[in-house]
Structure formats: C-alpha cells, structure tokens
Coordinates of C-alpha atoms and ligand atoms in Angstrom, one line a residue:
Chain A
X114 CA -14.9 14.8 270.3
X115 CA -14.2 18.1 269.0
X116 CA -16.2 21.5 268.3
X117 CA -16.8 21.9 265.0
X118 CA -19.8 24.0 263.7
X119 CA -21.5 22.2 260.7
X120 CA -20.8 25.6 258.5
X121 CA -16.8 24.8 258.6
X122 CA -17.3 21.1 256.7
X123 CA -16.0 21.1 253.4
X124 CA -13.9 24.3 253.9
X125 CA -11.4 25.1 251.1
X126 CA -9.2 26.3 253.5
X127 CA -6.5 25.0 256.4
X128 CA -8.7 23.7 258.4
X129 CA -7.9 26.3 261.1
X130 CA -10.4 24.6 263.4
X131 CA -8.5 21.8 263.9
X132 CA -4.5 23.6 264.0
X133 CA -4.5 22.9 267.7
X134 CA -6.5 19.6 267.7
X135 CA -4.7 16.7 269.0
X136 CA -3.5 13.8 267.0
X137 CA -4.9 10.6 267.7
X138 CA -2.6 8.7 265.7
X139 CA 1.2 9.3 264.9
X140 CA 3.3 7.6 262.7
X141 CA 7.4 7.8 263.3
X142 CA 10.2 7.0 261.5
X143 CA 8.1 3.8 260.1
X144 CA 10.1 1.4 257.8
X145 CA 8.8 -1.2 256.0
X146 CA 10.6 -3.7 253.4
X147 CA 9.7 -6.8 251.7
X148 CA 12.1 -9.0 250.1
X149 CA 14.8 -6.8 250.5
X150 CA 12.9 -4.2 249.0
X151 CA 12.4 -0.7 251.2
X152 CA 8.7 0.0 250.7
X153 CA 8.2 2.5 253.2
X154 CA 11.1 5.0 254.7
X155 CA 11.6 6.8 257.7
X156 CA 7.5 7.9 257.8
X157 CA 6.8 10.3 260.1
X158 CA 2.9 12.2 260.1
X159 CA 0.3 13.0 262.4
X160 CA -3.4 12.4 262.2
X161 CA -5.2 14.9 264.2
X162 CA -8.4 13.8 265.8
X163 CA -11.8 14.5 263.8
X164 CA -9.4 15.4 260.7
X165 CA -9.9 14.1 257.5
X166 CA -6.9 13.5 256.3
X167 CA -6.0 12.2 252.4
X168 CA -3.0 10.1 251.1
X169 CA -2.1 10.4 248.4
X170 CA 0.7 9.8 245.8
X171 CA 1.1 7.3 242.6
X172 CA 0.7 3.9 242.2
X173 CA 2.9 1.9 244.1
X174 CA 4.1 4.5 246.3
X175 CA 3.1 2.7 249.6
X176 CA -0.5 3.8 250.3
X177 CA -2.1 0.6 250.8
X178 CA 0.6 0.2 252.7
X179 CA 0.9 2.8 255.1
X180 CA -2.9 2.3 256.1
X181 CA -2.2 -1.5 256.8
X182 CA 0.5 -0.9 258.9
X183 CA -1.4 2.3 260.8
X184 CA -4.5 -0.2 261.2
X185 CA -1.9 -2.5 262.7
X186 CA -2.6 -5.1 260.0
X187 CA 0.7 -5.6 259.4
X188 CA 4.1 -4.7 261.7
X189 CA 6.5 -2.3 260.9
X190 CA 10.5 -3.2 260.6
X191 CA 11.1 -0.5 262.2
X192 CA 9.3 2.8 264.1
X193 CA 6.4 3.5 266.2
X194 CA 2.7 4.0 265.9
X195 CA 1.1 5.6 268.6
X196 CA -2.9 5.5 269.3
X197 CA -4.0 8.0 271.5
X198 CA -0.6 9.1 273.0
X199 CA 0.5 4.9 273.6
X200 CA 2.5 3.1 271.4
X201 CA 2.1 0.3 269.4
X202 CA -1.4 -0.2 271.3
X203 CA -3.1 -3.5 270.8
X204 CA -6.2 -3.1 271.0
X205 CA -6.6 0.0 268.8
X206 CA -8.0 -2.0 266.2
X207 CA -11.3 -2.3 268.1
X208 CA -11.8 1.3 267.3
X209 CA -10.7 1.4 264.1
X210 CA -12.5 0.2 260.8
X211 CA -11.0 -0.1 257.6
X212 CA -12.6 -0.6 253.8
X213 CA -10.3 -1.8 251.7
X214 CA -9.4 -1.1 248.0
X215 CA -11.3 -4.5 247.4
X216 CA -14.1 -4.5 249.2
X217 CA -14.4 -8.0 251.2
X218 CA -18.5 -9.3 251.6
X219 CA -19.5 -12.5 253.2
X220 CA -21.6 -14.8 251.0
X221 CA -24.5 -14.3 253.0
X222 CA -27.2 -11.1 252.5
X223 CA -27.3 -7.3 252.6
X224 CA -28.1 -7.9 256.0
X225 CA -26.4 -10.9 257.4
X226 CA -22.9 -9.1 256.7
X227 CA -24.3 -6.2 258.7
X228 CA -25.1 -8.4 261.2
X229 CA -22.2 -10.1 261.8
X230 CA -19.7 -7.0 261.7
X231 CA -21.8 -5.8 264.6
X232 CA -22.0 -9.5 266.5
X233 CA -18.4 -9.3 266.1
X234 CA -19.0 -6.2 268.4
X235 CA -20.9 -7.8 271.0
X236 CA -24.5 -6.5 269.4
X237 CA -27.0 -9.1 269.7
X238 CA -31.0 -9.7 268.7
X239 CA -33.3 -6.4 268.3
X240 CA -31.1 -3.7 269.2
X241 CA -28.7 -5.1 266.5
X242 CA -31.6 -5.6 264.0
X243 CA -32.9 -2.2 264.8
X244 CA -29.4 -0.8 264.3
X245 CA -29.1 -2.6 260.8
X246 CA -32.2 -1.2 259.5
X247 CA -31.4 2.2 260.4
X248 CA -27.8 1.8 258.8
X249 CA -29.2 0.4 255.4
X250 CA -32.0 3.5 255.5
X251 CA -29.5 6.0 255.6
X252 CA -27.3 4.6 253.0
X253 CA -30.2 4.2 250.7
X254 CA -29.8 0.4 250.9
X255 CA -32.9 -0.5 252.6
X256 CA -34.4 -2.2 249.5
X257 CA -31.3 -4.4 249.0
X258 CA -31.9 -6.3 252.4
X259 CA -32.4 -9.5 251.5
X260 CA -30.0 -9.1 248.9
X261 CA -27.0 -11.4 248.8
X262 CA -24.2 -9.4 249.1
X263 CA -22.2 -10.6 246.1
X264 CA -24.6 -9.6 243.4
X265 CA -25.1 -5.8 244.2
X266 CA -22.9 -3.8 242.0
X267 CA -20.1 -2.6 242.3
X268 CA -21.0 0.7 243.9
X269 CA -23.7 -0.5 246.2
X270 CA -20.9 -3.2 247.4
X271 CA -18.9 -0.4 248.2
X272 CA -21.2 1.6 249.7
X273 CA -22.1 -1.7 251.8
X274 CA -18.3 -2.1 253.2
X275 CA -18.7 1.8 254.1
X276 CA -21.5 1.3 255.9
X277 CA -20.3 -2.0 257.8
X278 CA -17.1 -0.2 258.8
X279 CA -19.2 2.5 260.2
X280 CA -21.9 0.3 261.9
X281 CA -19.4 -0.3 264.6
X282 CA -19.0 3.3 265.9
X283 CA -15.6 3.5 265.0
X284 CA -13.1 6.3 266.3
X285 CA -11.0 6.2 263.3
X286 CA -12.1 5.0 259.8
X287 CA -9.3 4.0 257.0
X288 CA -10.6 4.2 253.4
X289 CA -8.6 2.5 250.9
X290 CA -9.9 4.5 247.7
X291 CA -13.5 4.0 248.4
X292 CA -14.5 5.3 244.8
X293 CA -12.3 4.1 242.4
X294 CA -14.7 2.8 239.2
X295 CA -17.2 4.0 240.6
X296 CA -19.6 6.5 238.8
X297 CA -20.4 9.9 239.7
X298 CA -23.6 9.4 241.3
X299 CA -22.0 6.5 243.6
X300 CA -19.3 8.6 244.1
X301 CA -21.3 11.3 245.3
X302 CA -23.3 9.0 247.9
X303 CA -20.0 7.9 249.2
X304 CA -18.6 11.0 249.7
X305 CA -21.7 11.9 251.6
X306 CA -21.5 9.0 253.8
X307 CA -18.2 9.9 254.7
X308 CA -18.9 13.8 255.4
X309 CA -22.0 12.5 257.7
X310 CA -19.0 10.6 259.6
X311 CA -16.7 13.2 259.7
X312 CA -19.4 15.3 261.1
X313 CA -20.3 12.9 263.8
X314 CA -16.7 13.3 265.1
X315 CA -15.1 10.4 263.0
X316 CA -11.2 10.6 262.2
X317 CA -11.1 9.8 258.3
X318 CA -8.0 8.2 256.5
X319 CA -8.3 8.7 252.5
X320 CA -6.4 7.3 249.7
X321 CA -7.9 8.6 246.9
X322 CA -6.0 9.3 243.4
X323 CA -9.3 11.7 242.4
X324 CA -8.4 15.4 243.1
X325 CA -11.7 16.5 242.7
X326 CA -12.4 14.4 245.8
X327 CA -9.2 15.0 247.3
X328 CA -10.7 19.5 247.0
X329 CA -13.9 18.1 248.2
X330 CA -12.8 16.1 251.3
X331 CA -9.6 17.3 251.9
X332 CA -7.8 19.2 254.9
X333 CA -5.1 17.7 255.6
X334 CA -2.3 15.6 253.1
X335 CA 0.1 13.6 253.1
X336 CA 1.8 12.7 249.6
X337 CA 3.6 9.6 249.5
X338 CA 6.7 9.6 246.6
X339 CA 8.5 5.9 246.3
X340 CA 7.7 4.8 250.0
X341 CA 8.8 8.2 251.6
X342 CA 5.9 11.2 252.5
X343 CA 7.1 13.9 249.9
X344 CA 5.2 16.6 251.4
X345 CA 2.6 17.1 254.3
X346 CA 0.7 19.6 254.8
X347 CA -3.2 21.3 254.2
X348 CA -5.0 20.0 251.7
X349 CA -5.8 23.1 249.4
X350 CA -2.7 24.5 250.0
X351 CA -0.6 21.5 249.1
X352 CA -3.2 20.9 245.1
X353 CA -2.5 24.7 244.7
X354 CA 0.4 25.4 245.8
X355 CA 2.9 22.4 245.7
X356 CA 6.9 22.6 247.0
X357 CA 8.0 19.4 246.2
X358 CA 8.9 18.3 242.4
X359 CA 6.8 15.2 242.5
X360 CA 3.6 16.6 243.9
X361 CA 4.2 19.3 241.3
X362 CA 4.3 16.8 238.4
X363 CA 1.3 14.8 239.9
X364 CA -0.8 17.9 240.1
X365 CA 0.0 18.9 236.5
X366 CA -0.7 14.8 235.5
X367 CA 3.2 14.7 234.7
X368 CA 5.2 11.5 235.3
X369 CA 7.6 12.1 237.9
X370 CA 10.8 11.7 235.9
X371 CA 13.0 11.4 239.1
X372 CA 10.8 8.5 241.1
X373 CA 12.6 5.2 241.5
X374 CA 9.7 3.7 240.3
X375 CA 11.2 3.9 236.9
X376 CA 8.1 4.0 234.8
Chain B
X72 CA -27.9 -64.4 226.6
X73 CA -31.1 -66.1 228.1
X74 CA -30.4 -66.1 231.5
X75 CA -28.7 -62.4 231.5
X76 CA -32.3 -61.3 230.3
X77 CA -34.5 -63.0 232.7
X78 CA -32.3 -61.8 235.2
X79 CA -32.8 -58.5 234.5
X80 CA -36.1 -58.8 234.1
X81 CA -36.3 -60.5 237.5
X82 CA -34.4 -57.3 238.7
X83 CA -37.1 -55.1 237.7
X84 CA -39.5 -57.3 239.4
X85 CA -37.8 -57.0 242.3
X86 CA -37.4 -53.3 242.1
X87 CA -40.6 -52.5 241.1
X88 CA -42.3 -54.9 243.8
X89 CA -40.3 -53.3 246.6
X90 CA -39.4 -56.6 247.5
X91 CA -38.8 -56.6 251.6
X92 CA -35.1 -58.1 251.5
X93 CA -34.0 -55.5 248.4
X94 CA -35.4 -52.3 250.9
X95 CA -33.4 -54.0 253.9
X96 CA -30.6 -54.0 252.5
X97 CA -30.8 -50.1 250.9
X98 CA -32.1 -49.3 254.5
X99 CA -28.8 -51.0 256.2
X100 CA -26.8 -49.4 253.6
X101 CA -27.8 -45.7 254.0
X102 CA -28.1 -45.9 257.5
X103 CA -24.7 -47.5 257.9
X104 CA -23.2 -44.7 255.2
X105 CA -24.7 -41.5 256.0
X106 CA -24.3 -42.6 260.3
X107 CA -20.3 -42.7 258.8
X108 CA -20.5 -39.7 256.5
X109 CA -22.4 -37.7 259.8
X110 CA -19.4 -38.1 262.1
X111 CA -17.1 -37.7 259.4
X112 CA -18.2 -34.4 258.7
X113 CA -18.4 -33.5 262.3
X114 CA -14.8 -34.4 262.3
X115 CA -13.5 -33.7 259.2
X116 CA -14.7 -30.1 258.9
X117 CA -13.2 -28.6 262.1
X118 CA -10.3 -30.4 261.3
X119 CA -9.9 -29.3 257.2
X120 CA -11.2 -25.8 258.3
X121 CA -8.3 -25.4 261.3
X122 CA -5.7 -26.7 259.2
X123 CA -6.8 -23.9 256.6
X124 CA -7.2 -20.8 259.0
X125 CA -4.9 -21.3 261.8
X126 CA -0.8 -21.6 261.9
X127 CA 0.1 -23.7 264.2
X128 CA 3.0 -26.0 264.3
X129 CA 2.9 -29.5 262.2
X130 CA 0.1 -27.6 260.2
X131 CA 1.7 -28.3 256.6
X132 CA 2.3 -31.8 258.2
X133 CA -1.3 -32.3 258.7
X134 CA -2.1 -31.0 254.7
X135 CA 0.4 -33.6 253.6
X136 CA -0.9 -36.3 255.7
X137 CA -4.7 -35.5 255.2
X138 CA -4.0 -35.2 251.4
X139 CA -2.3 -38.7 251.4
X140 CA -5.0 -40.2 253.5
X141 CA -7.4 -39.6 251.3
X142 CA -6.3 -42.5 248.8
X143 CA -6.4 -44.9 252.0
X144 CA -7.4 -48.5 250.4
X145 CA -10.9 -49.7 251.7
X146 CA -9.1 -53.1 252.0
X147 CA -6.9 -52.2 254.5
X148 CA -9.0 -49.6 256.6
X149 CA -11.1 -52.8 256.8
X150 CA -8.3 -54.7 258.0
X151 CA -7.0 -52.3 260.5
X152 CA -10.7 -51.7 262.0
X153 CA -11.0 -55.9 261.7
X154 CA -7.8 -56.0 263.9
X155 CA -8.6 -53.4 266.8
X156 CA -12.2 -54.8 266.7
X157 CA -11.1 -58.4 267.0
X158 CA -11.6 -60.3 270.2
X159 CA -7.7 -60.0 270.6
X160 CA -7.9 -56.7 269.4
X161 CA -7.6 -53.2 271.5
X162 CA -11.9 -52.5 271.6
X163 CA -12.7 -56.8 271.6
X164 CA -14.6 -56.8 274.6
X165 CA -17.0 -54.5 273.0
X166 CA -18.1 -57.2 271.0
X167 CA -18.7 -55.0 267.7
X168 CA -17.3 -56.7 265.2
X169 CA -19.9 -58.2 262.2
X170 CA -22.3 -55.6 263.5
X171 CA -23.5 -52.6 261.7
X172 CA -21.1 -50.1 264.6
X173 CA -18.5 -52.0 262.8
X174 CA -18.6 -51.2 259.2
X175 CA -19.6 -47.6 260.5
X176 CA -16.5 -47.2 262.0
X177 CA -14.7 -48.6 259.1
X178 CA -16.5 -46.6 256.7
X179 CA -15.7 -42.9 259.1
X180 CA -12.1 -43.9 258.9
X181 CA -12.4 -44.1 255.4
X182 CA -14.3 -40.8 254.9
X183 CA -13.1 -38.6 257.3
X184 CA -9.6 -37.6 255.7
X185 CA -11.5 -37.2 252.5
X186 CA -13.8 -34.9 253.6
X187 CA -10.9 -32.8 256.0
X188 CA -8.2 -33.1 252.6
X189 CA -11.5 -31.2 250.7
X190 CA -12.2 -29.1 253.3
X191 CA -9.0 -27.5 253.6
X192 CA -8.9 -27.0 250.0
X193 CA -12.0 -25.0 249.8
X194 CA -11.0 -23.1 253.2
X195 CA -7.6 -22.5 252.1
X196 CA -9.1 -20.3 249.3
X197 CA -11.8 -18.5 251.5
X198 CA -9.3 -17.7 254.0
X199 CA -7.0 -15.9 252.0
X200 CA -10.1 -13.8 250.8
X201 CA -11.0 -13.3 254.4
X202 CA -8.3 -12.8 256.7
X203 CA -7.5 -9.4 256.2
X204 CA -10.7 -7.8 256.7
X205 CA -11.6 -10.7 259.6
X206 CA -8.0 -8.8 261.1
X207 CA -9.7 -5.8 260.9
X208 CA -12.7 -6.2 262.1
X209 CA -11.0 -8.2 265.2
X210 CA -13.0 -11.6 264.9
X211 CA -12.0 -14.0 267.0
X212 CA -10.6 -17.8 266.1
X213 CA -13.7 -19.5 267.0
X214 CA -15.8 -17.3 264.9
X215 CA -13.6 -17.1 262.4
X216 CA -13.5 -21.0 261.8
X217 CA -17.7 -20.8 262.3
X218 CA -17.8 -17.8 259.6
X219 CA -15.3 -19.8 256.7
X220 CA -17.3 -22.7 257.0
X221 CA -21.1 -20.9 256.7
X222 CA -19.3 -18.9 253.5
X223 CA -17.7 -22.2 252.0
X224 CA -21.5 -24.1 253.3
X225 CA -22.3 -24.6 249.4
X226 CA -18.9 -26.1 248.4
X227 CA -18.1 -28.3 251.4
X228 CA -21.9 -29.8 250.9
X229 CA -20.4 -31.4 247.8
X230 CA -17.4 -32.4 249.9
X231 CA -20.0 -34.5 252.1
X232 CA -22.0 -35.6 249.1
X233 CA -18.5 -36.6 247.5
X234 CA -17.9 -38.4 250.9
X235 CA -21.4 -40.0 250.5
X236 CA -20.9 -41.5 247.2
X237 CA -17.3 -43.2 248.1
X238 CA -18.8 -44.7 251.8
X239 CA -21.5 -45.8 249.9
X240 CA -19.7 -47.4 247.0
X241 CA -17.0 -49.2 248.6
X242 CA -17.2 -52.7 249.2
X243 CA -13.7 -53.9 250.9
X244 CA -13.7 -52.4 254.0
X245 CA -16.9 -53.1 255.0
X246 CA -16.7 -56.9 254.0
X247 CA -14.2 -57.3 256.1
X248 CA -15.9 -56.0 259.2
X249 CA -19.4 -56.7 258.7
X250 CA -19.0 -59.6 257.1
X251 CA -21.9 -59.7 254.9
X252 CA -24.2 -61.9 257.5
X253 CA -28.2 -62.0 256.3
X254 CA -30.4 -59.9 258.2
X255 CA -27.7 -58.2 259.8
X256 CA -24.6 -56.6 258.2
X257 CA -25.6 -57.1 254.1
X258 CA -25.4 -53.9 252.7
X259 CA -25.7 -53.3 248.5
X260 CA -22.0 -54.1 248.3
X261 CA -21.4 -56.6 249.8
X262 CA -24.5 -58.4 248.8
X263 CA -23.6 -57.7 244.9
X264 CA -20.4 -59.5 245.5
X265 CA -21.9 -62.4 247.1
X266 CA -24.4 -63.2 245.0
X267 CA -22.9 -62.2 241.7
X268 CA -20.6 -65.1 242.8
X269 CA -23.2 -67.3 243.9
X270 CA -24.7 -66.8 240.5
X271 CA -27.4 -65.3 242.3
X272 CA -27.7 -62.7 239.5
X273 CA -31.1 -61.1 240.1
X274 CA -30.8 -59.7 243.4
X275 CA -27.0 -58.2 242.5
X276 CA -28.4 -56.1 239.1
X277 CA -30.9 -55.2 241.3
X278 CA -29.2 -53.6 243.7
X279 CA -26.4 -52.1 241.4
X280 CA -29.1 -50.6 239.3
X281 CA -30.1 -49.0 242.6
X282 CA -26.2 -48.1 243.4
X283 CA -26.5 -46.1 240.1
X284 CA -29.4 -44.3 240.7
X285 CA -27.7 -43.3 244.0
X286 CA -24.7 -41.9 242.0
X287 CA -26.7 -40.0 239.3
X288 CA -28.7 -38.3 241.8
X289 CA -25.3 -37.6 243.9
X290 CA -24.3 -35.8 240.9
X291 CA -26.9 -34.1 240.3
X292 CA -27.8 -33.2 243.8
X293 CA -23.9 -31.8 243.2
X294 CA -24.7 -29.8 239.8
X295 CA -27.4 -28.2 241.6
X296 CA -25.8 -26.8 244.5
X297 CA -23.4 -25.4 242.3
X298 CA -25.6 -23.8 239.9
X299 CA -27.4 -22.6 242.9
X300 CA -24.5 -21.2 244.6
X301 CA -23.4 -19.3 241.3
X302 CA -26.4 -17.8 240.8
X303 CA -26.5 -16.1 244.6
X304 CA -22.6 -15.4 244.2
X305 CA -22.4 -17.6 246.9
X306 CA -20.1 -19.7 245.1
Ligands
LIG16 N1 3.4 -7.9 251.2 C1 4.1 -7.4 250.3 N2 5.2 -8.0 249.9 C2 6.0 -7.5 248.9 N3 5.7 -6.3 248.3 C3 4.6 -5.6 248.7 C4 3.8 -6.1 249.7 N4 2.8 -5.3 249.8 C5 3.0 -4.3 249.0 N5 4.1 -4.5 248.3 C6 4.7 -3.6 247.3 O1 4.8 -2.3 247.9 C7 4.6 -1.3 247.0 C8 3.5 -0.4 247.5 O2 2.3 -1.1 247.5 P1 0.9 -0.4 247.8 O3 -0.2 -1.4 247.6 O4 1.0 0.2 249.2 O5 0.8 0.7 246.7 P2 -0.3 1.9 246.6 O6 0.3 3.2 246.9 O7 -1.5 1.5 247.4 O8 -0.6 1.8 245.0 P3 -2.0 1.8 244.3 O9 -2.3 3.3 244.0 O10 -1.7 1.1 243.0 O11 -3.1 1.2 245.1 C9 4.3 -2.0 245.7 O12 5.4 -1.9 244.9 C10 3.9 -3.4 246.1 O13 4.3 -4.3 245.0
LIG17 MG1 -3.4 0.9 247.0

C-alpha cells in the first residue's frame, strides 16, 4: 500500500513520507443541510492513502457529519466524493468500516458480534473462528469470549467495535472519537490498536477533541468551524502553529467568539 | 353454598385424579392453541419485522391496519372463518368445519395481527439502534430482518407467550367453528361455557382452575425471560 519504514510512525513532523501519496478519498465542494439549516459548506479535503488523518473542531461543527457522509451513510445536497479516483462509488462501503461515537453491539456474545461482522463478509466456519480468536488475542479480549457484548464496559465495548471494524480488512477505517470517557489505560490500548492498523497500510479517519491524541496520532488535519473546514493542513504544524482565529482559540481552550454557533 | 362446595371439591377430585375426559380436553386445547400460535408466529414475525425494517410503499398503512387488527372480536373472526368454512362457503368442500383445522384457523386469524402489531413495536426500536451501523457494515435485507429478530428473540418470545395466553383464553371464536362436539372439538372454553350452563359445575371449575394455572405460569414464564434478558443486557 505504501512504503513506510516502522521508524517514521508517530512522527511529530509533516509526514513527509506521505507529501506525494495519493488520496484515496476526496471530498469537494460538499453541502449538507437539514431543515433549512446549512450544516456543512462548500467542503473540500483530501485523504491521502495510508494517512491518518484527524478532524477535528467543536461540538457541533459537523464532524459526525462529514464522516457519515464520506462513509456514504448519508447523501450530500450537493458535491462529490470520490473513492479511489471515481465518484460517488457505490460500493466503497465494502471497504470501508466505521465505529461510531456510540458504539453499536448486537445482543449476542464477544464472539457472535465478531462473527457476524465477518459472515457479513462472506467468512464462514473455521477460518472465521480461527480469525476471531486471533482478533480477540491481539486486542486483549480473549477472556471476554463468551461474554455478552452488552455487559463489558465501556472501554472494552469500544475496543470491541474497533476490533469488529478491523476484522474485515478494511481499506479505510472512520473513527468517530473512539476514546471519549474512556480512561487512560483504554485510551492507550485503543490508540495502539489503531497505530498497528495504520502500520498495516490502513487509511485512518479521526475525530477526536483530545489534543494529546490528536500530537500522538496525528499527521494530517482538518478543522471543522460552523460546518465549513477552517484550516487543513499537518497535524503538528496546524496545534503549534495555527492561522486561522478559531483553531487559535480552540488550541488556547478559548470559545470562539465569532462562531455562529452562538454559545 | 352447599352445592358450590361440593363442586369444588368434586373439581379437585377431578384434577387430582387426572380424570381421562379433563386431560382430553387440555390436550385438544393446547394442541389446537399452540398449532395456531406456531403459524402465527411464522407469519406474524416476518410480517411485524418487515414492516419495521424496510420502507416500502403502504408500509405505515400496514402499522395502522396491524395495530387495529389486533382488537379483532373473537366473535366475529369466528363468524368470518364459520362463513368461508361453511358448505356454501369459499373452502366448503374441504369439509373442515366442527373439526379441530377449524378452530385452528380461527384462532391464527385471531393471533397473527397480534403477534405482527407486537412485533413491529419491538423491531421498530431495534432498528433504529441498528440501521446505521447494519449500513455500514453493508448487511443485506434478508440478514438484516434474520439479525433484528435473533437481537429482539427475548422480547418477541413474550409476544408469542402474549399470543398464547389470548388463543388460549378465548372462547367465541372457537365456539362458533368447532362447535363444542364431545370427543372432538371441546376445548376448556368452550366446555366451561357449556357446562356452567348445564349446571354441570364440577367439570367447568375444574378446567378454569386449570385456565388459571395456565395464565400464572404465562406470566411468569414472561417475568422470567425478562429478568433473564436484563441480566445478559440482552434486553
Ligand atoms: N440528521 C440531522 N438532521 C438535522 N440536524 C442534524 C442532523 N445530523 C446532525 N445535525 C446537526 O448538525 C450539526 C453537526 O452535528 P455533528 O453530529 O456532525 O456534530 P459534531 O461535530 O460531531 O459534534 P460533537 O463534537 O458534539 O460530536 C449539529 O448542530 C446537529 O444538530
Ligand atoms: Mg460527533
């Protein structure tokens, strides 16, 4: 997917290895409203393949959003995504997983939600078994097996939906702030997770409002303002350096005094 | 006074005796309701379960009708079924009228919009917890509808048991097409009526002491699924 030594994860810097990596996703001009309502403007970005890139912004600003509509959950009003250089493709969601803000489990076990993310997939008897167990293992689930779902806590139920969305090999992954109220410790494993992705060759989509994480996992950003990107750009440069008035305010914890939010 | 007590206490003897025409009539009875509640389900669940996952045109039609359905009087599902079973009737020639097919039929039509009106109810919820990530994850319709009704399997088991205890309580319907004949199409319903008015009081306290049993351990069959569904979040 792309040539990436192991040294360069976790860089602080540009990301030079990827300046000339091809996106494998665009956004353009995308519009969104709801009952009369403009929730997303004019939204324009690139995702390039095997980046991890964050989005990021305040509450409300259209984050959930923007990764529904890029996951093709929702359609546009107006503009284009394009998967892999054609538009609006159909099937892109086969390659694509998503964990959502919420995460979703089946009432069933550990491993029956496992099991039917990768049915779903076509995966069937000991090869999918086999392919369960050695998903669980490497999240340090293994114990939970048998578990139903809904009574893990809230960190190992996050850490399950990560590991379903990944159980299918996908190309892309979007992560809906994976780590909100989560603890440092279950923080920590999740970001791991995520790296051990990104190192496999897996395009990663954050919304996170952490900026530790954001210094962490970061290299490229996109900051949503009010339903429009504010500024774009590498991650480190963008927390140390920002142009624009609101990432400047959200960097220092400000309000943003000028967003139509109105607070 | 008297005679109320030595009925009952002729009702017990009966009971506790297992007397052969008491058990035949239970048999008749559960067969005959659980046969109805069966295909009712089989019915019903698909049906509830599409009406809650899928748009489709006349859907909210379908909720409206389903939900009004559900308050169909035994009375005249009975008379309906009487009329299309009746030798004049649409299905005469198959000659099931006053036979057990009969009241089963009567009783399915009388179950099944319950059990779909329920269904959709307890699909409607799971769906709207489910359809986003099923999106994502690019299930199809057919697993979709198999996946919302394993997830609801705890609260649509009560939607059958509910089912259960109306098929098996109701009298009016299946009077009508079974006709209460001895040996053949008595059931505990029917039989209470009849012999309550023949005065026959034993054999009726009998049997409605047995209806009773049947409800309390409907309900508590109920309680315990959902206290066993709580406990596994499966609720
Ligand atoms: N389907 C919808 N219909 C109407 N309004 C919507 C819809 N979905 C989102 N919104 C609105 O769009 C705005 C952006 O929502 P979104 O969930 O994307 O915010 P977010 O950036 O993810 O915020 P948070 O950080 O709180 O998660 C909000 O004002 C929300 O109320
Ligand atoms: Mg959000």
């Amino acid at each position: 997917m792309r040539d990436l030594s192991p040294e360069t994860e976790g860089s602080m810097s540009t990301a030079p290895h990827l300046a000339h990596s091809p996106p494998i996703l665009t956004v353009q001009d995308l519009t969104f409203s709801a009952q009369k309502t403009v929730l997303l403007n004019a939204v324009s970005l690139n995702i390039r393949e095997g980046s991890r890139t964050l989005i990021m912004g305040p509450n409300g600003a259209g984050k959930s959003l923007l990764l529904r509509l890029m996951h093709g959950l929702i359609k546009p009003d107006a503009g284009t995504i394009t998967w892999k250089g054609r538009a609006n493709a159909s099937e892109a969601r086969r390659f694509q997983s998503m964990v959502f803000q919420r995460p979703v489990l089946l009432r069933r076990s550990v491993f029956a939600n496992l099991s039917f993310a990768l049915g779903v997939h076509g995966l069937r008897g000991k090869l999918k078994a086999d392919k369960i167990r050695a998903a669980l293992h490497d999240a340090g689930l293994a114990h939970l097996e048998t578990r139903p779902a809904r009574v893990l806590s809230g960190g190992q139920q996050q850490r399950l939906s990560l590991v379903r969305a990944l159980a299918t090999d996908p190309e892309i992954l979007f992560l809906d702030e994976p780590t909100a109220n989560l603890d440092p410790a279950s923080t920590s494993a999740i970001e791991q997770l995520i790296m051990k992705a990104s190192a496999r060759g897996v395009t990663i989509v954050l919304v996170t409002h952490d900026q530790g994480q954001a210094k962490r996992l970061g290299e490229d950003l996109v900051f949503l303002q009010d339903g429009e990107v504010a500024e774009t750009g590498p991650a480190q440069t963008i927390l140390t350096a920002p142009q624009s008035e609101p990432v400047k305010a959200w960097v220092d914890g400000r309000i943003y005094l000028g967003s139509k939010a109105g607070y | 006074m008297d005679s109320f007590w030595s009925a009952l206490l002729e009702a017990l003897h009966l009971v506790i005796t297992l007397d052969s025409d008491l058990l035949e009539i239970i048999g008749l009875s559960m067969q005959v309701t659980i046969t109805a509640v069966s295909i009712a389900c089989l019915i019903g669940l698909p049906i509830g379960a599409a009406v809650a996952a899928f748009r489709f045109p006349g859907r909210t039609f379908l909720a409206v009708l389903l939900n009004a359905m559900m308050g169909l009087p035994p009375v005249v599902v009975g008379l309906l079924v009487y009329l299309t079973l009746s030798a004049s009737g649409p299905l005469g020639p198959l000659g099931l009228l006053y036979t057990p097919t009969a009241m089963i039929i009567a009783q399915t039509v009388l179950v099944t919009p319950i059990v779909a009106a329920l269904t959709r109810q307890v699909i409607e919820d799971l769906n709207t917890e489910y359809a986003e990530q099923f999106a994502s994850m690019g299930v199809r319709a057919a697993d979709r509808l198999a996946a919302l009704l394993w997830d609801g399997r705890y609260a649509l088991m009560t939607v059958a048991l509910a089912g259960f205890g109306r098929a098996i309580a109701e009298v009016g319907a299946v009077i009508i097409v079974g006709g209460n004949i001895n040996h053949v199409t008595r059931v505990m319903t029917t039989t209470i009526a009849l012999e309550t008015s023949k005065g026959n009081l034993q054999l009726a306290l009998a049997l409605g002491f047995i209806l009773l049993v049947i409800a309390f351990a409907v309900n508590a069959a109920v309680m315990a699924l959902r206290a066993s569904a709580v406990r596994t979040a499966y609720a």
